[in-house]
Amino acid sequence: EKDLFLEWALVHGNYYGTPKGPIEERLEKGIDVLLIIDIQGGIQVKNIFPEALLIFLLPPSMGELQQRISDRGTETIETLRSRFANAEHEISYARYYDFWVINRSLDEAVSQVRSIIVGDRCRVGRAHSRFKQLGYDWPGLESLEEPKSEKETT
């Protein structure tokens, strides 16, 4: 059954997962896929798809995060304590992500995520596959690669 999921995790006492089939179908068609998943899922996805972009949404502050979760009115005191303790642990994994977006306002966060996605689409290595999907074919297109980092060239 685990092969049916791209990623899965036990989060706050509940199991969550992302079915693998629909994700693979979209990726094969060159369609971007946006997953809203926790750190466990993010790490699993990055291990399967090293080229995946991981964007970590951060609260403006821990106090603001606590206020937002409390204001929902959907959590018990015990669940709130557990979520707050988990939040600090999860934020410690932000350093493994490719980008950070501080979620001060929904509109601002959405705009930043869109900008990250558009910028990534324009990278040489990513643009190459999009050109091919669109039917562009000219001499030298096959030789386009993402530039190697300094570590890889030394």
PDB file of N, CA and C in Angstrom, residues 7-56:
ATOM      1  N   GLU A   7       4.099  10.331  -0.714  1.00  0.00           N
ATOM      2  CA  GLU A   7       4.576  10.595   0.640  1.00  0.00           C
ATOM      3  C   GLU A   7       3.423  10.363   1.589  1.00  0.00           C
ATOM      4  N   TRP A   8       3.759  10.019   2.811  1.00  0.00           N
ATOM      5  CA  TRP A   8       2.744   9.887   3.851  1.00  0.00           C
ATOM      6  C   TRP A   8       3.407  10.096   5.200  1.00  0.00           C
ATOM      7  N   ALA A   9       2.606  10.504   6.167  1.00  0.00           N
ATOM      8  CA  ALA A   9       3.163  10.760   7.496  1.00  0.00           C
ATOM      9  C   ALA A   9       2.050  10.758   8.538  1.00  0.00           C
ATOM     10  N   LEU A  10       2.443  10.506   9.749  1.00  0.00           N
ATOM     11  CA  LEU A  10       1.563  10.649  10.901  1.00  0.00           C
ATOM     12  C   LEU A  10       1.804  12.054  11.451  1.00  0.00           C
ATOM     13  N   VAL A  11       0.782  12.901  11.376  1.00  0.00           N
ATOM     14  CA  VAL A  11       0.914  14.299  11.785  1.00  0.00           C
ATOM     15  C   VAL A  11      -0.177  14.625  12.799  1.00  0.00           C
ATOM     16  N   HIS A  12       0.229  15.049  13.983  1.00  0.00           N
ATOM     17  CA  HIS A  12      -0.712  15.419  15.048  1.00  0.00           C
ATOM     18  C   HIS A  12      -1.739  14.314  15.295  1.00  0.00           C
ATOM     19  N   GLY A  13      -1.281  13.058  15.232  1.00  0.00           N
ATOM     20  CA  GLY A  13      -2.150  11.924  15.532  1.00  0.00           C
ATOM     21  C   GLY A  13      -3.006  11.433  14.383  1.00  0.00           C
ATOM     22  N   ASN A  14      -2.857  12.028  13.198  1.00  0.00           N
ATOM     23  CA  ASN A  14      -3.631  11.606  12.026  1.00  0.00           C
ATOM     24  C   ASN A  14      -2.687  11.261  10.884  1.00  0.00           C
ATOM     25  N   TYR A  15      -3.083  10.278  10.070  1.00  0.00           N
ATOM     26  CA  TYR A  15      -2.293   9.933   8.897  1.00  0.00           C
ATOM     27  C   TYR A  15      -2.715  10.802   7.722  1.00  0.00           C
ATOM     28  N   TYR A  16      -1.716  11.293   7.005  1.00  0.00           N
ATOM     29  CA  TYR A  16      -1.936  12.086   5.803  1.00  0.00           C
ATOM     30  C   TYR A  16      -1.029  11.530   4.719  1.00  0.00           C
ATOM     31  N   GLY A  17      -1.460  11.644   3.476  1.00  0.00           N
ATOM     32  CA  GLY A  17      -0.622  11.172   2.392  1.00  0.00           C
ATOM     33  C   GLY A  17      -1.048  11.772   1.070  1.00  0.00           C
ATOM     34  N   THR A  18      -0.169  11.647   0.085  1.00  0.00           N
ATOM     35  CA  THR A  18      -0.420  12.148  -1.261  1.00  0.00           C
ATOM     36  C   THR A  18      -0.369  10.968  -2.218  1.00  0.00           C
ATOM     37  N   PRO A  19      -1.478  10.676  -2.921  1.00  0.00           N
ATOM     38  CA  PRO A  19      -1.468   9.573  -3.883  1.00  0.00           C
ATOM     39  C   PRO A  19      -0.419   9.811  -4.966  1.00  0.00           C
ATOM     40  N   LYS A  20       0.317   8.770  -5.299  1.00  0.00           N
ATOM     41  CA  LYS A  20       1.423   8.880  -6.245  1.00  0.00           C
ATOM     42  C   LYS A  20       0.949   9.033  -7.700  1.00  0.00           C
ATOM     43  N   GLY A  21      -0.045   8.251  -8.106  1.00  0.00           N
ATOM     44  CA  GLY A  21      -0.477   8.212  -9.503  1.00  0.00           C
ATOM     45  C   GLY A  21      -0.793   9.568 -10.118  1.00  0.00           C
ATOM     46  N   PRO A  22      -1.702  10.344  -9.524  1.00  0.00           N
ATOM     47  CA  PRO A  22      -2.046  11.643 -10.116  1.00  0.00           C
ATOM     48  C   PRO A  22      -0.857  12.602 -10.209  1.00  0.00           C
ATOM     49  N   ILE A  23       0.049  12.521  -9.250  1.00  0.00           N
ATOM     50  CA  ILE A  23       1.231  13.397  -9.269  1.00  0.00           C
ATOM     51  C   ILE A  23       2.131  13.017 -10.439  1.00  0.00           C
ATOM     52  N   GLU A  24       2.414  11.726 -10.581  1.00  0.00           N
ATOM     53  CA  GLU A  24       3.276  11.263 -11.673  1.00  0.00           C
ATOM     54  C   GLU A  24       2.673  11.590 -13.032  1.00  0.00           C
ATOM     55  N   GLU A  25       1.348  11.448 -13.176  1.00  0.00           N
ATOM     56  CA  GLU A  25       0.678  11.772 -14.446  1.00  0.00           C
ATOM     57  C   GLU A  25       0.892  13.235 -14.815  1.00  0.00           C
ATOM     58  N   ARG A  26       0.722  14.113 -13.869  1.00  0.00           N
ATOM     59  CA  ARG A  26       0.884  15.549 -14.139  1.00  0.00           C
ATOM     60  C   ARG A  26       2.338  15.889 -14.467  1.00  0.00           C
ATOM     61  N   LEU A  27       3.258  15.316 -13.715  1.00  0.00           N
ATOM     62  CA  LEU A  27       4.670  15.596 -13.974  1.00  0.00           C
ATOM     63  C   LEU A  27       5.088  15.105 -15.356  1.00  0.00           C
ATOM     64  N   GLU A  28       4.592  13.943 -15.776  1.00  0.00           N
ATOM     65  CA  GLU A  28       4.913  13.418 -17.106  1.00  0.00           C
ATOM     66  C   GLU A  28       4.405  14.338 -18.206  1.00  0.00           C
ATOM     67  N   LYS A  29       3.332  15.083 -17.935  1.00  0.00           N
ATOM     68  CA  LYS A  29       2.771  16.028 -18.903  1.00  0.00           C
ATOM     69  C   LYS A  29       3.426  17.405 -18.802  1.00  0.00           C
ATOM     70  N   GLY A  30       4.371  17.553 -17.873  1.00  0.00           N
ATOM     71  CA  GLY A  30       5.039  18.837 -17.700  1.00  0.00           C
ATOM     72  C   GLY A  30       4.236  19.840 -16.896  1.00  0.00           C
ATOM     73  N   ILE A  31       3.268  19.365 -16.145  1.00  0.00           N
ATOM     74  CA  ILE A  31       2.429  20.245 -15.335  1.00  0.00           C
ATOM     75  C   ILE A  31       3.053  20.389 -13.946  1.00  0.00           C
ATOM     76  N   ASP A  32       3.187  21.623 -13.487  1.00  0.00           N
ATOM     77  CA  ASP A  32       3.700  21.863 -12.139  1.00  0.00           C
ATOM     78  C   ASP A  32       2.718  21.312 -11.113  1.00  0.00           C
ATOM     79  N   VAL A  33       3.248  20.789 -10.035  1.00  0.00           N
ATOM     80  CA  VAL A  33       2.431  20.243  -8.953  1.00  0.00           C
ATOM     81  C   VAL A  33       2.810  20.961  -7.665  1.00  0.00           C
ATOM     82  N   LEU A  34       1.819  21.462  -6.973  1.00  0.00           N
ATOM     83  CA  LEU A  34       2.035  22.143  -5.702  1.00  0.00           C
ATOM     84  C   LEU A  34       1.437  21.279  -4.600  1.00  0.00           C
ATOM     85  N   LEU A  35       2.256  20.860  -3.661  1.00  0.00           N
ATOM     86  CA  LEU A  35       1.807  20.045  -2.538  1.00  0.00           C
ATOM     87  C   LEU A  35       1.911  20.857  -1.256  1.00  0.00           C
ATOM     88  N   ILE A  36       0.892  20.793  -0.452  1.00  0.00           N
ATOM     89  CA  ILE A  36       0.929  21.437   0.858  1.00  0.00           C
ATOM     90  C   ILE A  36       1.102  20.310   1.865  1.00  0.00           C
ATOM     91  N   ILE A  37       2.349  20.112   2.278  1.00  0.00           N
ATOM     92  CA  ILE A  37       2.702  18.968   3.115  1.00  0.00           C
ATOM     93  C   ILE A  37       3.636  19.415   4.234  1.00  0.00           C
ATOM     94  N   ASP A  38       3.778  18.564   5.232  1.00  0.00           N
ATOM     95  CA  ASP A  38       4.647  18.898   6.356  1.00  0.00           C
ATOM     96  C   ASP A  38       6.093  18.520   6.040  1.00  0.00           C
ATOM     97  N   ILE A  39       6.967  18.695   7.013  1.00  0.00           N
ATOM     98  CA  ILE A  39       8.395  18.440   6.783  1.00  0.00           C
ATOM     99  C   ILE A  39       8.680  16.990   6.449  1.00  0.00           C
ATOM    100  N   GLN A  40       7.949  16.061   7.071  1.00  0.00           N
ATOM    101  CA  GLN A  40       8.167  14.646   6.767  1.00  0.00           C
ATOM    102  C   GLN A  40       7.894  14.377   5.289  1.00  0.00           C
ATOM    103  N   GLY A  41       6.781  14.902   4.800  1.00  0.00           N
ATOM    104  CA  GLY A  41       6.424  14.730   3.399  1.00  0.00           C
ATOM    105  C   GLY A  41       7.402  15.432   2.479  1.00  0.00           C
ATOM    106  N   GLY A  42       7.827  16.636   2.863  1.00  0.00           N
ATOM    107  CA  GLY A  42       8.783  17.379   2.047  1.00  0.00           C
ATOM    108  C   GLY A  42      10.082  16.620   1.857  1.00  0.00           C
ATOM    109  N   ILE A  43      10.574  16.030   2.928  1.00  0.00           N
ATOM    110  CA  ILE A  43      11.821  15.266   2.841  1.00  0.00           C
ATOM    111  C   ILE A  43      11.630  14.030   1.969  1.00  0.00           C
ATOM    112  N   GLN A  44      10.482  13.351   2.111  1.00  0.00           N
ATOM    113  CA  GLN A  44      10.210  12.181   1.276  1.00  0.00           C
ATOM    114  C   GLN A  44      10.154  12.562  -0.206  1.00  0.00           C
ATOM    115  N   VAL A  45       9.475  13.666  -0.515  1.00  0.00           N
ATOM    116  CA  VAL A  45       9.361  14.113  -1.910  1.00  0.00           C
ATOM    117  C   VAL A  45      10.734  14.468  -2.467  1.00  0.00           C
ATOM    118  N   LYS A  46      11.550  15.171  -1.700  1.00  0.00           N
ATOM    119  CA  LYS A  46      12.885  15.572  -2.164  1.00  0.00           C
ATOM    120  C   LYS A  46      13.763  14.349  -2.419  1.00  0.00           C
ATOM    121  N   ASN A  47      13.598  13.293  -1.621  1.00  0.00           N
ATOM    122  CA  ASN A  47      14.362  12.066  -1.846  1.00  0.00           C
ATOM    123  C   ASN A  47      13.948  11.370  -3.136  1.00  0.00           C
ATOM    124  N   ILE A  48      12.667  11.446  -3.484  1.00  0.00           N
ATOM    125  CA  ILE A  48      12.166  10.818  -4.709  1.00  0.00           C
ATOM    126  C   ILE A  48      12.431  11.703  -5.918  1.00  0.00           C
ATOM    127  N   PHE A  49      12.219  13.006  -5.765  1.00  0.00           N
ATOM    128  CA  PHE A  49      12.401  13.985  -6.840  1.00  0.00           C
ATOM    129  C   PHE A  49      13.402  15.043  -6.385  1.00  0.00           C
ATOM    130  N   PRO A  50      14.703  14.786  -6.546  1.00  0.00           N
ATOM    131  CA  PRO A  50      15.707  15.755  -6.078  1.00  0.00           C
ATOM    132  C   PRO A  50      15.555  17.141  -6.701  1.00  0.00           C
ATOM    133  N   GLU A  51      14.939  17.217  -7.884  1.00  0.00           N
ATOM    134  CA  GLU A  51      14.763  18.509  -8.547  1.00  0.00           C
ATOM    135  C   GLU A  51      13.568  19.288  -7.993  1.00  0.00           C
ATOM    136  N   ALA A  52      12.787  18.685  -7.102  1.00  0.00           N
ATOM    137  CA  ALA A  52      11.623  19.362  -6.519  1.00  0.00           C
ATOM    138  C   ALA A  52      12.068  20.592  -5.734  1.00  0.00           C
ATOM    139  N   LEU A  53      11.258  21.629  -5.792  1.00  0.00           N
ATOM    140  CA  LEU A  53      11.506  22.831  -4.990  1.00  0.00           C
ATOM    141  C   LEU A  53      10.760  22.688  -3.678  1.00  0.00           C
ATOM    142  N   LEU A  54      11.439  22.883  -2.591  1.00  0.00           N
ATOM    143  CA  LEU A  54      10.777  22.880  -1.292  1.00  0.00           C
ATOM    144  C   LEU A  54      10.693  24.317  -0.795  1.00  0.00           C
ATOM    145  N   ILE A  55       9.476  24.771  -0.556  1.00  0.00           N
ATOM    146  CA  ILE A  55       9.230  26.129  -0.077  1.00  0.00           C
ATOM    147  C   ILE A  55       8.647  26.013   1.329  1.00  0.00           C
ATOM    148  N   PHE A  56       9.341  26.556   2.303  1.00  0.00           N
ATOM    149  CA  PHE A  56       8.914  26.477   3.697  1.00  0.00           C
ATOM    150  C   PHE A  56       8.157  27.750   4.047  1.00  0.00           C
TER     151      PHE A  56
END
